[in-house]
CSV table of N, CA, C and O in Angstrom, one decimal:
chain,number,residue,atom,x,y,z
A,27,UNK,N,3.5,21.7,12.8
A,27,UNK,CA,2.1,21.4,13.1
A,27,UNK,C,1.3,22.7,13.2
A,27,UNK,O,1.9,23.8,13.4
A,28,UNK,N,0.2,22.7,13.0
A,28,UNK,CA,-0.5,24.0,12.8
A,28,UNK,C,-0.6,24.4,14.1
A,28,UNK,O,0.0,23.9,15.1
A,29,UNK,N,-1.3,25.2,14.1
A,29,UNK,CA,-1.3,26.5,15.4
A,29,UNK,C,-3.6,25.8,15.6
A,29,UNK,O,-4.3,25.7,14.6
A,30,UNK,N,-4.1,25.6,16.9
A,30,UNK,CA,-5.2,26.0,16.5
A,30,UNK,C,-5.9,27.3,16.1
A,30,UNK,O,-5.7,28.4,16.7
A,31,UNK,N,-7.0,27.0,14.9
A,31,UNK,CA,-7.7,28.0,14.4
A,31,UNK,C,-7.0,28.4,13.4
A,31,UNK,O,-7.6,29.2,12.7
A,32,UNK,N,-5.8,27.9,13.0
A,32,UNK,CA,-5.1,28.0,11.7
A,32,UNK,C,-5.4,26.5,10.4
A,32,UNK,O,-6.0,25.4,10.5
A,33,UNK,N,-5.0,26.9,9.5
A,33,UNK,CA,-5.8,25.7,8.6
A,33,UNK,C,-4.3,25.2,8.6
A,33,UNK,O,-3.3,25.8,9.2
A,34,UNK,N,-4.2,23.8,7.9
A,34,UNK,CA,-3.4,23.2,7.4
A,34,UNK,C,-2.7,23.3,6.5
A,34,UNK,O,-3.4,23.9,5.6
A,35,UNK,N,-1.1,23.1,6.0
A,35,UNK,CA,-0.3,23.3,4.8
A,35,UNK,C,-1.0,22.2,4.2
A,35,UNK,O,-1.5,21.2,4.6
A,36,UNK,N,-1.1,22.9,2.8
A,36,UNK,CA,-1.8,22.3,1.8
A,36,UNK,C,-1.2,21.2,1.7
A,36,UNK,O,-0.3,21.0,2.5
A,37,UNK,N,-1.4,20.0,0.8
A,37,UNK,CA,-0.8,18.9,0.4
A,37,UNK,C,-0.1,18.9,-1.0
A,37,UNK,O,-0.6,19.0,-2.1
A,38,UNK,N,1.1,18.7,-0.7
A,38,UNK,CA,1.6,18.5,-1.7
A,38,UNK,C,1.0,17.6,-3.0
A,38,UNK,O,0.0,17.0,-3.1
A,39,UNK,N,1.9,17.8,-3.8
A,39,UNK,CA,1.9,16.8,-5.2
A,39,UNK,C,2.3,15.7,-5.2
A,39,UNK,O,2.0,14.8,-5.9
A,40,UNK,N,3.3,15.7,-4.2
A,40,UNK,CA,4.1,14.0,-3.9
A,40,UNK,C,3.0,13.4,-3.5
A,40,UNK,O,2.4,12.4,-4.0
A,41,UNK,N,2.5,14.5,-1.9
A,41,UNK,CA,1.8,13.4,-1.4
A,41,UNK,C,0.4,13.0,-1.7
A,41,UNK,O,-0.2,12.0,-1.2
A,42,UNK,N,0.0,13.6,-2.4
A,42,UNK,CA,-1.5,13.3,-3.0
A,42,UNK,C,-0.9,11.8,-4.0
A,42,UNK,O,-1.3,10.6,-4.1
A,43,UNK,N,-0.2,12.2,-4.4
A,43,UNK,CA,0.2,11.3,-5.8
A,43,UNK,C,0.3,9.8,-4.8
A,43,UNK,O,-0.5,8.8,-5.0
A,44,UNK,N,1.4,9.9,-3.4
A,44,UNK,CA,1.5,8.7,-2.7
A,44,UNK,C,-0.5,8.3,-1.8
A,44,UNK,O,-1.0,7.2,-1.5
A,45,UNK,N,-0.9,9.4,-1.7
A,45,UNK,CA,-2.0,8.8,-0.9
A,45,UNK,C,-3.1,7.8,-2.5
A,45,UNK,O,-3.7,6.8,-2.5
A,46,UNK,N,-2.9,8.6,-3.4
A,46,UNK,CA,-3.7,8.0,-4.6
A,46,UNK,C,-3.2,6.5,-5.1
A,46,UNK,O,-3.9,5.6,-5.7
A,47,UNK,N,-1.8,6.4,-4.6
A,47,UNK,CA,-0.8,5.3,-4.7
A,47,UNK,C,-1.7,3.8,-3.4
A,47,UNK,O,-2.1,2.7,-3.7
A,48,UNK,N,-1.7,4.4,-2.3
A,48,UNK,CA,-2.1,4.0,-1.4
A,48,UNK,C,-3.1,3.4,-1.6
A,48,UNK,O,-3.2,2.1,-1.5
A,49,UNK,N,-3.8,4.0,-1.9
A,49,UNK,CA,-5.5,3.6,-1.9
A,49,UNK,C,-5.9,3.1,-3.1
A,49,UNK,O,-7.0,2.7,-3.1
A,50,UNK,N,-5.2,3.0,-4.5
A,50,UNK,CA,-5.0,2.1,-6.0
A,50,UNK,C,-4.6,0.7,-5.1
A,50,UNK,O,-5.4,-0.3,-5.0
A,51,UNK,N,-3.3,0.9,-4.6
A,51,UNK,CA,-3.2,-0.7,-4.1
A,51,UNK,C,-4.0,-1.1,-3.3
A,51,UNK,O,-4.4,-2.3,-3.4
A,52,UNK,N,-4.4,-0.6,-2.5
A,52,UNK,CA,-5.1,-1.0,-0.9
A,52,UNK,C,-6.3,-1.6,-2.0
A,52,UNK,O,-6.3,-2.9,-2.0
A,53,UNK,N,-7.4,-1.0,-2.9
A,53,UNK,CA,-8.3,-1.8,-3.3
A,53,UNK,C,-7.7,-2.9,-4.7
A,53,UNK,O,-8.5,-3.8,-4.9
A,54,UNK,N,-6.9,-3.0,-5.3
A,54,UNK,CA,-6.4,-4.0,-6.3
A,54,UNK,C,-6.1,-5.2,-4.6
A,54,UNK,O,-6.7,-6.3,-4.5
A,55,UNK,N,-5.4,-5.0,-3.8
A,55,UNK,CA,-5.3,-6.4,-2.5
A,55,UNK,C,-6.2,-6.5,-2.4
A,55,UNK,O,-6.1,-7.5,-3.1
A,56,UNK,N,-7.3,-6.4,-2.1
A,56,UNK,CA,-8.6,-6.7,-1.4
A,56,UNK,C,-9.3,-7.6,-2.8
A,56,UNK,O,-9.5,-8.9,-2.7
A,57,UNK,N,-9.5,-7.1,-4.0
A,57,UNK,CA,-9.6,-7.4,-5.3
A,57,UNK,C,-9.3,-8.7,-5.3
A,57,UNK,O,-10.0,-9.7,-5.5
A,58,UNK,N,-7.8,-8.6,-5.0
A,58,UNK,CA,-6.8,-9.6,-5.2
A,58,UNK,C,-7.1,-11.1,-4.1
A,58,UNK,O,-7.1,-12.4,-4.2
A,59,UNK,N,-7.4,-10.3,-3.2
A,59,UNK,CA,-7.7,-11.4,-1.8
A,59,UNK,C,-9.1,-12.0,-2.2
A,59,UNK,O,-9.5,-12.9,-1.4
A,60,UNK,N,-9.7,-11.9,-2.9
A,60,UNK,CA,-10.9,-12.1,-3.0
A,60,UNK,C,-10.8,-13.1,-4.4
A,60,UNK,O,-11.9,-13.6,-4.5
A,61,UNK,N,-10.2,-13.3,-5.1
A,61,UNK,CA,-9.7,-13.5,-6.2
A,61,UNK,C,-9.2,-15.3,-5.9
A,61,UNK,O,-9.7,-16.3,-6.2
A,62,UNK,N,-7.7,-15.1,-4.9
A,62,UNK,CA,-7.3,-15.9,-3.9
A,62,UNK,C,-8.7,-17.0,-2.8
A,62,UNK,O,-8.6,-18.2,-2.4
A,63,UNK,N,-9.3,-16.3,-2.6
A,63,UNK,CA,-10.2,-17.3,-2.0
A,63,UNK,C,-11.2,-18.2,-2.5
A,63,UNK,O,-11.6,-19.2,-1.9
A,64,UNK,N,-11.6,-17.6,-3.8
A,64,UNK,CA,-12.1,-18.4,-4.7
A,64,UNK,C,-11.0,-19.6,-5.5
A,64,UNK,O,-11.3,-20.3,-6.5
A,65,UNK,N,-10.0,-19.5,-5.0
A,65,UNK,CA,-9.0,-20.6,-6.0
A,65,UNK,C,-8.6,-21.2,-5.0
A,65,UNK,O,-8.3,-22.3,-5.4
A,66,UNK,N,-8.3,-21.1,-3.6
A,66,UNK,CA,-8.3,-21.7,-2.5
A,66,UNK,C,-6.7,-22.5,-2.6
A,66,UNK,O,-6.2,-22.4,-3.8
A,67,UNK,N,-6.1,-23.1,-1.7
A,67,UNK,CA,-4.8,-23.8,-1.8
A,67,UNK,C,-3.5,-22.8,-1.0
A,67,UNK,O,-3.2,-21.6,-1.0
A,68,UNK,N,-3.2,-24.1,-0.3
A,68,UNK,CA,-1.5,-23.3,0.8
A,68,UNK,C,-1.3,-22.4,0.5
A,68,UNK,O,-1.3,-21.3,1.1
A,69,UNK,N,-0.9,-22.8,-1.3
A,69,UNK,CA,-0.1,-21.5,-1.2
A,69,UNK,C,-0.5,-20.2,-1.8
A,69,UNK,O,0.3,-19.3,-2.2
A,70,UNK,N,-1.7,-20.1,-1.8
A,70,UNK,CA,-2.9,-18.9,-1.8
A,70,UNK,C,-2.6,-18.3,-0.7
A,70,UNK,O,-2.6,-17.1,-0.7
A,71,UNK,N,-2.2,-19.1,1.0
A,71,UNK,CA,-2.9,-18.5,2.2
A,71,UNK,C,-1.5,-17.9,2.3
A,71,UNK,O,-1.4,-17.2,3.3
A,72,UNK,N,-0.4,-18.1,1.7
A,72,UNK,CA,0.6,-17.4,2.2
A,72,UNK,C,0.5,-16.5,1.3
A,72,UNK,O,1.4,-15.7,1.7
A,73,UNK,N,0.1,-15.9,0.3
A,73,UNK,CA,0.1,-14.6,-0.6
A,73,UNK,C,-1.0,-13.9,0.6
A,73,UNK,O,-0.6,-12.9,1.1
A,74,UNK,N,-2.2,-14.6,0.9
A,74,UNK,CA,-3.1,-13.6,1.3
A,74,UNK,C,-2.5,-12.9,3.1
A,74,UNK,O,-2.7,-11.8,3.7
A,75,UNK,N,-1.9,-14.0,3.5
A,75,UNK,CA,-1.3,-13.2,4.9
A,75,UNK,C,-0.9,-11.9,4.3
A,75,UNK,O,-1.1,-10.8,4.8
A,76,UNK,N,-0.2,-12.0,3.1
A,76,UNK,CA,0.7,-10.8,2.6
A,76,UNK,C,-0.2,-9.5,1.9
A,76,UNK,O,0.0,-8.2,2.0
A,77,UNK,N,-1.1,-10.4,1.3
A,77,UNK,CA,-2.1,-9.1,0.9
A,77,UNK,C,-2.7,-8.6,2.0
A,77,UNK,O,-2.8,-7.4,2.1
A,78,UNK,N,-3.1,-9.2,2.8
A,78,UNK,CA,-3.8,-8.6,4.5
A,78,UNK,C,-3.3,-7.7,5.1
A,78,UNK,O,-3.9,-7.0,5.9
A,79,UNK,N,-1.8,-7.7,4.8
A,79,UNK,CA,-0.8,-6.7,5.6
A,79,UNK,C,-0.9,-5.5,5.1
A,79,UNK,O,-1.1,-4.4,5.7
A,80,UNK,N,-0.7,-5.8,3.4
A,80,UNK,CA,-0.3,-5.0,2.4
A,80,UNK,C,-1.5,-3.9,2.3
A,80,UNK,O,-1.3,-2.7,2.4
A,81,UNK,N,-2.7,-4.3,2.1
A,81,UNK,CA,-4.1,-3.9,2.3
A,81,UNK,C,-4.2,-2.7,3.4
A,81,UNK,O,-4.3,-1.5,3.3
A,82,UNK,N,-4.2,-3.4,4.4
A,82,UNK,CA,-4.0,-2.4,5.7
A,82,UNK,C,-3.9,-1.6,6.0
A,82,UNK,O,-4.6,-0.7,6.5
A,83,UNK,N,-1.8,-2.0,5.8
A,83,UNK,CA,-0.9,-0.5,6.1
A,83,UNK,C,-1.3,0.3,5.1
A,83,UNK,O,-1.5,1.4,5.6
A,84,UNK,N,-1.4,0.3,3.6
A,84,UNK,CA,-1.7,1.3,2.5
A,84,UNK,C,-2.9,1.9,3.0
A,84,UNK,O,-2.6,3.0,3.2
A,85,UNK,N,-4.2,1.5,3.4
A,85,UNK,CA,-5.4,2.2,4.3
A,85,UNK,C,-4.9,3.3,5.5
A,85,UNK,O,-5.2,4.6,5.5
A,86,UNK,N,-4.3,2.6,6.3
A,86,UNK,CA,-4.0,3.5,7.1
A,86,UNK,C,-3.0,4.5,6.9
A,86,UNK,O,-3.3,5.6,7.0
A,87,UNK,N,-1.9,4.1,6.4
A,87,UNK,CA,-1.3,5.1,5.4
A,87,UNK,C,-1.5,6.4,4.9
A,87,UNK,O,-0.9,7.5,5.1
A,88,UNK,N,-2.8,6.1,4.2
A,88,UNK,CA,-3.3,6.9,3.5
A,88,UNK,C,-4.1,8.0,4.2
A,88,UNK,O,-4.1,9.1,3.7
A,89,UNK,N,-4.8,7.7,5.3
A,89,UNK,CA,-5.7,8.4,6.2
A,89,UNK,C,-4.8,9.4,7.1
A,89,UNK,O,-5.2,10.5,7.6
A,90,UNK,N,-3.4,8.8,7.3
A,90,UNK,CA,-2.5,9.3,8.3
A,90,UNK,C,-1.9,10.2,7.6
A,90,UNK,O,-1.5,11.1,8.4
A,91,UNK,N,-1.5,10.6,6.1
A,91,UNK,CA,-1.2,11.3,5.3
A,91,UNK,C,-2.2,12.6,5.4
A,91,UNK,O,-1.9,13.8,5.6
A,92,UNK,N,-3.7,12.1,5.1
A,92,UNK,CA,-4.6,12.8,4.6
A,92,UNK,C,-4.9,13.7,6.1
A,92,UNK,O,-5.2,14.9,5.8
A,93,UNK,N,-4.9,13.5,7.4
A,93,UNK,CA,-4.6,14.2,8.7
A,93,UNK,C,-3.7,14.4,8.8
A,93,UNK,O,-3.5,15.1,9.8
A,94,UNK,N,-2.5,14.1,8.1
A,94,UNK,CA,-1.0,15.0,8.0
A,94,UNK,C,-1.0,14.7,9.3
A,94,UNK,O,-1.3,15.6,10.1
A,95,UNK,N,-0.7,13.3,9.9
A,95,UNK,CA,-0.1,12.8,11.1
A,95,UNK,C,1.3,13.2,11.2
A,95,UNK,O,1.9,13.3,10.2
A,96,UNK,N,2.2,13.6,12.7
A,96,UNK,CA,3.4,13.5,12.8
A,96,UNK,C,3.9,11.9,12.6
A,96,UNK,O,4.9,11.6,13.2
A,97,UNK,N,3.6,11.3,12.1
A,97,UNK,CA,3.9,9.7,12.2
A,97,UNK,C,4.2,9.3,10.9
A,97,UNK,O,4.8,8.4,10.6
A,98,UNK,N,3.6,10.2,10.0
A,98,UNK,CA,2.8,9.8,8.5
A,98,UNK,C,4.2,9.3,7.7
A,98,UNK,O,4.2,8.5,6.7
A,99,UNK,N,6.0,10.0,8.4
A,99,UNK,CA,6.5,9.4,7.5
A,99,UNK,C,7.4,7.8,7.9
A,99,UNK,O,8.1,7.1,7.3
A,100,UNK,N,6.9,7.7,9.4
A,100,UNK,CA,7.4,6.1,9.7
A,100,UNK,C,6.2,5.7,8.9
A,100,UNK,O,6.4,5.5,7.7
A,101,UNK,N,5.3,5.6,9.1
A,101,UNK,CA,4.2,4.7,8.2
A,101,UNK,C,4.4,4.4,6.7
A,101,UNK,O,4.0,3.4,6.1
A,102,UNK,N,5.0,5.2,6.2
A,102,UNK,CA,5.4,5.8,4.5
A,102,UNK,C,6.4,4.3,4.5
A,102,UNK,O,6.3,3.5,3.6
A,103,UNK,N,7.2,4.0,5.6
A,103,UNK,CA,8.2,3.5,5.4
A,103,UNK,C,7.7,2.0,5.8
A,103,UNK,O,8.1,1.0,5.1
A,104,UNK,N,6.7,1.9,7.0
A,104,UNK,CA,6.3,0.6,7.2
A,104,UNK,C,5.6,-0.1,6.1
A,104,UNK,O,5.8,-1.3,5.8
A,105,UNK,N,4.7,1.0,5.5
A,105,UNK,CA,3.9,0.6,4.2
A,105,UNK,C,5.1,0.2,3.1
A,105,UNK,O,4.9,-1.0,2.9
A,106,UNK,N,6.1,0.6,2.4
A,106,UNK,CA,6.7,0.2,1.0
A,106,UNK,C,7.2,-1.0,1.8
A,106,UNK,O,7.7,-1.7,0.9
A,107,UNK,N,7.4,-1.6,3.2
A,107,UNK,CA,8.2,-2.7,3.9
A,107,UNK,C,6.8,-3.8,3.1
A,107,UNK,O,6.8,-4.9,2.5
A,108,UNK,N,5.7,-3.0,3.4
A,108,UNK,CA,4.6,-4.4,3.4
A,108,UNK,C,4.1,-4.1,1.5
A,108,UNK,O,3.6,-5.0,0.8
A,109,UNK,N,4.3,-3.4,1.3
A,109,UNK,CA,3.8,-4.0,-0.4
A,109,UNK,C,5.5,-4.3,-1.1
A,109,UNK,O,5.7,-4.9,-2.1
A,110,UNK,N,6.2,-3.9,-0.3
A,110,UNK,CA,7.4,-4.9,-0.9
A,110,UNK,C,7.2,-6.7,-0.8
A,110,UNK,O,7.5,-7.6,-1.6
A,111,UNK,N,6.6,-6.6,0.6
A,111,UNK,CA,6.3,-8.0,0.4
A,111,UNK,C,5.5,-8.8,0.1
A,111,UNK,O,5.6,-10.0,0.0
A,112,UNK,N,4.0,-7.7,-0.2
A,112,UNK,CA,3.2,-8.0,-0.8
A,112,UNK,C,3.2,-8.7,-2.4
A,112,UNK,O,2.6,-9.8,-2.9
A,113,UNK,N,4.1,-7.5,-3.0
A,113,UNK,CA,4.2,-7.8,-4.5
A,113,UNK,C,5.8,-9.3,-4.6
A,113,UNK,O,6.1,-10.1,-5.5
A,114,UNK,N,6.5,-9.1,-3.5
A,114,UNK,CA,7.2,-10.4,-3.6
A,114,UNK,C,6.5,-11.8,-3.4
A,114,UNK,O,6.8,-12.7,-4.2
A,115,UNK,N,5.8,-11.9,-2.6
A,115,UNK,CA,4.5,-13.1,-2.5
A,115,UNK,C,3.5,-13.2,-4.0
A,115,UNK,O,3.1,-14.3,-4.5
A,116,UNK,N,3.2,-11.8,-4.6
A,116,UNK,CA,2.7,-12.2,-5.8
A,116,UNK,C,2.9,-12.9,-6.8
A,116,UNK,O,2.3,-13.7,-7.5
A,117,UNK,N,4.4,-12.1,-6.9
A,117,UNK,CA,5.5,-12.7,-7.9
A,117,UNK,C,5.5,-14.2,-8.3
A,117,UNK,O,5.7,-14.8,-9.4
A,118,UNK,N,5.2,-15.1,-6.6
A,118,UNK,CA,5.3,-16.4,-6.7
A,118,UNK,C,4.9,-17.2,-7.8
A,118,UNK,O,5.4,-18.2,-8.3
A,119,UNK,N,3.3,-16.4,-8.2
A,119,UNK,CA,2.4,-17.1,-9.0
A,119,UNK,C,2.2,-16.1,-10.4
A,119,UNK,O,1.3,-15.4,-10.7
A,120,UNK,N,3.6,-16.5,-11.4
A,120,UNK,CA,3.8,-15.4,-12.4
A,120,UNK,C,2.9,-16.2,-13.2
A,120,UNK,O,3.6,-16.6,-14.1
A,121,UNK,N,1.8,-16.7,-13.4
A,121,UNK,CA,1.1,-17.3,-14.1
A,121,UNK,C,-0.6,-16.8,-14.1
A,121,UNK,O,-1.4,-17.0,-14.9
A,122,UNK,N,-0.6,-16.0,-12.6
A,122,UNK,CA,-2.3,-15.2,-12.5
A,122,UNK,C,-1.6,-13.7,-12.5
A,122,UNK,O,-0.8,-13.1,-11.8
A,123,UNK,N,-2.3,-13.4,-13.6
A,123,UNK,CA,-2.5,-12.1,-13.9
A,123,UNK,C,-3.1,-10.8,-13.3
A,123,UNK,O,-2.9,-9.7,-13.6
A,124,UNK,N,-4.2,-11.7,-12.2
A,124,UNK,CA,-4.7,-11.0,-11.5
A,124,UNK,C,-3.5,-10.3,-10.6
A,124,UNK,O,-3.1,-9.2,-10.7
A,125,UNK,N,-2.9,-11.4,-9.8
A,125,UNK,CA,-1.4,-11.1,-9.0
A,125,UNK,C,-0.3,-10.2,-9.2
A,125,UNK,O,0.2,-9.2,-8.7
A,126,UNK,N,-0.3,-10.9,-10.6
A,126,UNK,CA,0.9,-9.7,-11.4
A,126,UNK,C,0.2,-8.3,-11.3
A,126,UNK,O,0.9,-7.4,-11.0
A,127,UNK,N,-1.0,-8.1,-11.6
A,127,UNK,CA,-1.8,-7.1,-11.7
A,127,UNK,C,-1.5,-6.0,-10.3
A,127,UNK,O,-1.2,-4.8,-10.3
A,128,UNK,N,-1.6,-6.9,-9.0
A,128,UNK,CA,-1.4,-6.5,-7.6
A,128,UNK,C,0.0,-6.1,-7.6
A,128,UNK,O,0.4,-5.0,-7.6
A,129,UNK,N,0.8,-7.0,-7.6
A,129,UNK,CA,2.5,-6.9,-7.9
A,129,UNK,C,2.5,-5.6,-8.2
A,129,UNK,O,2.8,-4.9,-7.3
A,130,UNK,N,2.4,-5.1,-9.7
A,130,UNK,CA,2.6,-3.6,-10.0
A,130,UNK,C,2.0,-2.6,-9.1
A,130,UNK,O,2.5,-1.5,-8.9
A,131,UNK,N,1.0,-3.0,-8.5
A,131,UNK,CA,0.5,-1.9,-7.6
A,131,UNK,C,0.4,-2.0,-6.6
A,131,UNK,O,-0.4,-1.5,-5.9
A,132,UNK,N,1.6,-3.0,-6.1
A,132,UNK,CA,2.2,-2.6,-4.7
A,132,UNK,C,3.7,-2.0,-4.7
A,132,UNK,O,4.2,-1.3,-3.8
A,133,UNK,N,4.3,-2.4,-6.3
A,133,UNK,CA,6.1,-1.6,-6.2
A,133,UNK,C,5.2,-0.3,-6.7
A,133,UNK,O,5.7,0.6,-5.9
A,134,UNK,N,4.7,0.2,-7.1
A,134,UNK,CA,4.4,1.3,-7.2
A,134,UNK,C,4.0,1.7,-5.6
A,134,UNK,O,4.8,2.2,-4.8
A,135,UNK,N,3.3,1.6,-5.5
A,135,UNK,CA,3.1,2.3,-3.8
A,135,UNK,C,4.1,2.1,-3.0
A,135,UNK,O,4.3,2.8,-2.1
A,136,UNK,N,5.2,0.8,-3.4
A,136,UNK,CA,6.1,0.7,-2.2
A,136,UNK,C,7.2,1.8,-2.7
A,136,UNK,O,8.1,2.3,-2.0
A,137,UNK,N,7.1,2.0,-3.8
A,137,UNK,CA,8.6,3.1,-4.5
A,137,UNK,C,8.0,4.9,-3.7
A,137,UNK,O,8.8,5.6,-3.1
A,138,UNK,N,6.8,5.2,-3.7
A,138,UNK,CA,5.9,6.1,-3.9
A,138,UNK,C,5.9,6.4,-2.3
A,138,UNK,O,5.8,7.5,-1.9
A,139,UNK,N,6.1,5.0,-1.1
A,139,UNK,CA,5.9,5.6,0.1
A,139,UNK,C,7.6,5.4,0.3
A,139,UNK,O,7.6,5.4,1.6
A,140,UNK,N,8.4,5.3,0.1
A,140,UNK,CA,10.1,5.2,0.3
A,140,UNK,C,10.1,7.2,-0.2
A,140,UNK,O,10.6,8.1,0.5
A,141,UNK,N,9.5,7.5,-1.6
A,141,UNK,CA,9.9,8.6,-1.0
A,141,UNK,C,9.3,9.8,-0.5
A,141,UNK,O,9.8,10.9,-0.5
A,142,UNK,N,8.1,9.1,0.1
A,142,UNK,CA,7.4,10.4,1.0
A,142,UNK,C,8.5,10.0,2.8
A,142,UNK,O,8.7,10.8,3.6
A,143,UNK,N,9.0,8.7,2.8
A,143,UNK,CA,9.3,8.4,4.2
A,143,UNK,C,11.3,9.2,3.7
A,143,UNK,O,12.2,9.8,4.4
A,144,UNK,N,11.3,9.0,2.6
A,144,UNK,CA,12.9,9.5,2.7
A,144,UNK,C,13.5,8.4,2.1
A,144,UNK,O,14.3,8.6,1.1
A,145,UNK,N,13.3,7.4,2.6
A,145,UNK,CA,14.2,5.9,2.5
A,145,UNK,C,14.3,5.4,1.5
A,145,UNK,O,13.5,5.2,0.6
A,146,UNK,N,15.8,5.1,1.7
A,146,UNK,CA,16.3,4.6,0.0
A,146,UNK,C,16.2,3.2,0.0
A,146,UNK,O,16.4,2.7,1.1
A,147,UNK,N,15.9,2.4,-1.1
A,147,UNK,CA,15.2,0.7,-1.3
A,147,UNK,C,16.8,-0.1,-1.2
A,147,UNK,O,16.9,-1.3,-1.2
């Protein structure tokens, strides 16, 4: 941790690459969720619990990175838990493209925070 009056270690390449990861998905879910509510039906509301999670932790995530939190790499790990499940709820509906669309850009962020947190899938 820095010293005060000292600046911060720069940011890596990883982690820029995962916070850009973060915040690609966080707005394709929201996109996505919005997408979902205009088509309405059950089993829309169980994708969207999943985008609501997924949405979130990638937000905060990303913020917690960008202040180089002591925390930033359990978060790394809670976030690829929630766009793992994000993009497995998408999967359900291999027929909207929008989803599939989300899908990739949650295994991408969920591959992307496994390895800023360390953790193997």
């Amino acid at each position: 941790m820095a010293q005060p009056g000292t600046t911060m270690p720069a940011m890596t390449k990883q982690m820029q690459d995962c916070i850009e990861a973060c915040m690609h998905c966080h707005s394709v879910c929201e996109e996505t969720m919005s997408s979902c509510m205009q088509q309405g039906g059950q089993a829309q509301m169980q994708v969207m619990r999943a985008l609501m999670d997924c949405s979130e932790t990638t937000r905060m995530c990303a913020d917690m990175m960008m202040r180089r939190s002591p925390m930033s790499g359990e978060m790394c790990a809670m976030c690829a838990k929630a766009c793992d499940m994000a993009a497995e709820a998408c999967m359900s509906m291999p027929d909207d493209p929008q989803l599939m669309r989300c899908a990739e850009a949650c295994r991408r962020c969920a591959e992307m925070c496994r390895a800023m947190a360390g953790v193997r899938a």
